[in-house]
Amino acid sequence: MGIRYIEEKKIFKMDTERTTYLIGLSPEGYVGHIYYGKRLMGSGSNYLLRMQEPPYTPSVNMREKAPFLDTFPTEYPTGGIGDYRESCLDVRCESGSIGSELLFRSFRIFKGKEKLEGLPASFGGEDDVETLEIVCEDSILQLRVILSYSVFADCDMITRSARIENAGSQHLKLEKVYSACLDMDNKDFDMLTLPGSWARERCIQRGRIRCGKQMVSSIRGESSHQEHPFIALATPETTQEAGEVYAMNFVYSGNFIAQAELSQFGSVRMLMGIHSDYFCWNLGPGEVFWAPEAVLTYSADGLGRMTRNFHDFYREHIIRSPYKYGKRPVLINNWEATYFDFNSEKLLEIAKEAGKAGIEMLVMDDGWFGKRNCDDNSLGDWTVNEEKITSGLPDLVKKVNELGLKFGIWFEPEMISPDSDLYRAHPDWAIQIKGRRPSQIRAQYVLDLSRPEVVDYAYRCVADILRSAPIAYVKWDMNRQLCDIGSGCLKEDAQGELMHRYMLGVYEMQERLVNEFPDLLLENCSGGGARFDPGMLYYSPQIWCSDDVDAVERLRIQEGTALVYPLASMGAHIGDCPNHVVGRNTPFATRGNVALAGTFGYELDITKIAREEREQIPGQVEMYHKYRELIQRGDYYRLASWSMEKPYDCWEVAAKDKSHALVTFVQVLAQPNMHSRVIYLRGLEEEAEYRLEGTEEVYSGEELMKCGYLVPSCKGDFISFLYHFVRN
Ligand code: DGJ
């Protein structure tokens, strides 16, 4: 396993446990993509580069270069020189034209992986990961492009990024820099994506690819509610258990594009990177640009294997927080309980009741600072509103701690309200186009985090509050998209750098935060789940999944999110009924069972809910603690999908050592005159016997997986059951 260069064939071979990735060099030095798929035991060869077929390789057969480049399967296509498919790199030189041609120069293979400057990225020790760097050059521009591949053999993951270095004396402009490209032959691929909207984020969409380009993207300055930086191409028969899948995910939280392009010859180009709209980066002599990392996986065993590859990888190689596998306190958040209408007394009432029920942390959400009693003011004025928090924050935290609960707090550090002291003092700190009145969204502007002094200010506001009291948790929110893209401090010809520099500013703040407060539990959030991506997971082990906590809607949202992200990263709470977004009533127990597939917490006024519901909370908290470790570390299997095909939803988490498994079954819609339903478990030991906890029923692993378990039929909508199978 690992990476090899086979000199006589001019092939780079990268192996993971189940996959192989082959790169070959043409006689001229074009870096071509040969193969990605099931593990090859041999060293491979480069006939798949099709250098003997028309249009022939120019240096060998004296044919033209442009038709060759337009068909050649390349690792990193450049624009302007004859490959008419989507390029990864567009460079404008001083003469004003776009064109670059990359030829192989050298390579380096080393154990471990280097950091990406200023960016979140996967990490691993010398035993976990090996890296190949291919150095290419455009000799006219004196531009060096370093293609980087890091191979995480155990998880079947390969990460890619590109570093662009200006080694010449010209002033270059990067008008497009993507991170990864995969040229393959079409296998009648379906494309899977995760589109959505506010309160219904990341719903799985699947459809056959057609000729031309089909893409998902965001130019909103965040990975967004609407699209998601994930794309998979799957063979048509692919199910959870079988079929081939190629997937890419982006370790970045801002603008992105993920695209599949079916060409005239039936080849497919799949790529991912920062969206080129609103992007232009000045690369002066000696300067370097780092493209964010794309994560690639291939599964020959269906979507389930792809999912588990991502889960294992993110848990081991993206999430850094000590809470990754640690015990996270069960929290109660006051947002849906009170919205802006609260004060210390109200919070203490909630904390008191919550403590009695076993809840372990109170989170004070939006509305505690400035003069904020609604959403049209005070962002940027991060001083405690002492009309609401009457005896000050340290005293409130102390009182909550005395009730036996930890204390958490909400911030939205990237924003500035027009009605704020900060805006009155620094109107130019808001992102805006000179001479044009910027748009407000939720009555707020976005801070220009390309400015170091603004980053410093925003960070200081958060840190000062955290230094003032023992605060265990921060919810870092971001409630609007970016527009009117202009900065008062960037030069005219550098305005195209703003959106990426904004992201670098966000990352810098979060990096400082996790370094200064290593024990802080950080939860990212963006108007629900608009910034749920691996970039954010690098800083926070959990991300608020959606503002919709309705148990039924959450089935779909959490299914889509869990297609890629580990269960314990999904912020999931039990809300009140009727649900505030859809008005639906669901049983309290079902809300709990669904939230158990995420971080598990409460989002309601515990002093006001029905006694029968309040009485269920201690049991639910106990259930969370019982299964927490299994959910944080286990293998996730999707057994049935309400959103796709069935009137019920069912998933399983199996311990990696196969010692036990928890199955959650939710009957969304009851059907008349139905038999019991059979569900087929996964990830068990065939020969072992498993007892269904709380019963005398014993089954072999083989039976449960091949013959299935019978879920008794029952009446009623939104009813749910947990089945815990424990190896005897
Ligand atoms: C959006 C978040 O998703 C909510 O949970 C809440 O924190 C509000 N913002 C507060 O303004």
mmCIF file of C-alpha atoms and ligand atoms in Angstrom, residues 198 333 335-336 339-340 365-367 372 375 410 412 442 475 477-479 525-529 544 546-547 603, ligand 1:
data_model
loop_
_atom_site.group_PDB
_atom_site.id
_atom_site.type_symbol
_atom_site.label_atom_id
_atom_site.label_comp_id
_atom_site.label_asym_id
_atom_site.label_seq_id
_atom_site.Cartn_x
_atom_site.Cartn_y
_atom_site.Cartn_z
ATOM 1 C CA TRP A 198 -33.433 26.789 4.789
ATOM 2 C CA ASN A 333 -30.876 25.869 24.237
ATOM 3 C CA TRP A 335 -33.809 29.833 21.235
ATOM 4 C CA GLU A 336 -37.125 28.141 20.498
ATOM 5 C CA TYR A 339 -36.507 33.679 21.200
ATOM 6 C CA PHE A 340 -35.386 37.199 22.226
ATOM 7 C CA ASP A 365 -28.782 31.880 22.410
ATOM 8 C CA ASP A 366 -29.217 35.145 20.492
ATOM 9 C CA GLY A 367 -30.366 38.284 22.368
ATOM 10 C CA ARG A 372 -30.980 43.204 21.069
ATOM 11 C CA ASP A 375 -32.994 40.771 15.045
ATOM 12 C CA TRP A 410 -24.232 32.165 21.217
ATOM 13 C CA GLU A 412 -22.497 35.798 15.454
ATOM 14 C CA ARG A 442 -31.942 39.773 8.286
ATOM 15 C CA LYS A 475 -22.513 28.321 19.196
ATOM 16 C CA ASP A 477 -23.702 31.417 14.057
ATOM 17 C CA MET A 478 -23.662 33.090 10.613
ATOM 18 C CA ASN A 479 -27.051 34.226 9.410
ATOM 19 C CA CYS A 525 -24.110 27.040 12.754
ATOM 20 C CA SER A 526 -25.367 29.108 9.849
ATOM 21 C CA GLY A 527 -29.040 29.986 9.910
ATOM 22 C CA GLY A 528 -29.513 26.281 10.554
ATOM 23 C CA GLY A 529 -27.196 24.189 8.393
ATOM 24 C CA TRP A 544 -26.107 22.744 13.794
ATOM 25 C CA SER A 546 -31.019 22.627 10.542
ATOM 26 C CA ASP A 547 -33.438 25.067 12.148
ATOM 27 C CA GLU A 603 -34.672 23.238 22.242
HETATM 28 C C1 DGJ B 1 -30.078 30.820 13.479
HETATM 29 C C2 DGJ B 1 -29.780 29.551 14.222
HETATM 30 O O1 DGJ B 1 -29.828 28.467 13.367
HETATM 31 C C3 DGJ B 1 -30.784 29.407 15.359
HETATM 32 O O2 DGJ B 1 -30.586 28.195 16.011
HETATM 33 C C4 DGJ B 1 -30.637 30.566 16.290
HETATM 34 O O3 DGJ B 1 -29.388 30.545 16.916
HETATM 35 C C5 DGJ B 1 -30.838 31.863 15.535
HETATM 36 N N1 DGJ B 1 -29.998 31.946 14.386
HETATM 37 C C6 DGJ B 1 -30.573 33.052 16.431
HETATM 38 O O4 DGJ B 1 -30.621 34.234 15.756
#
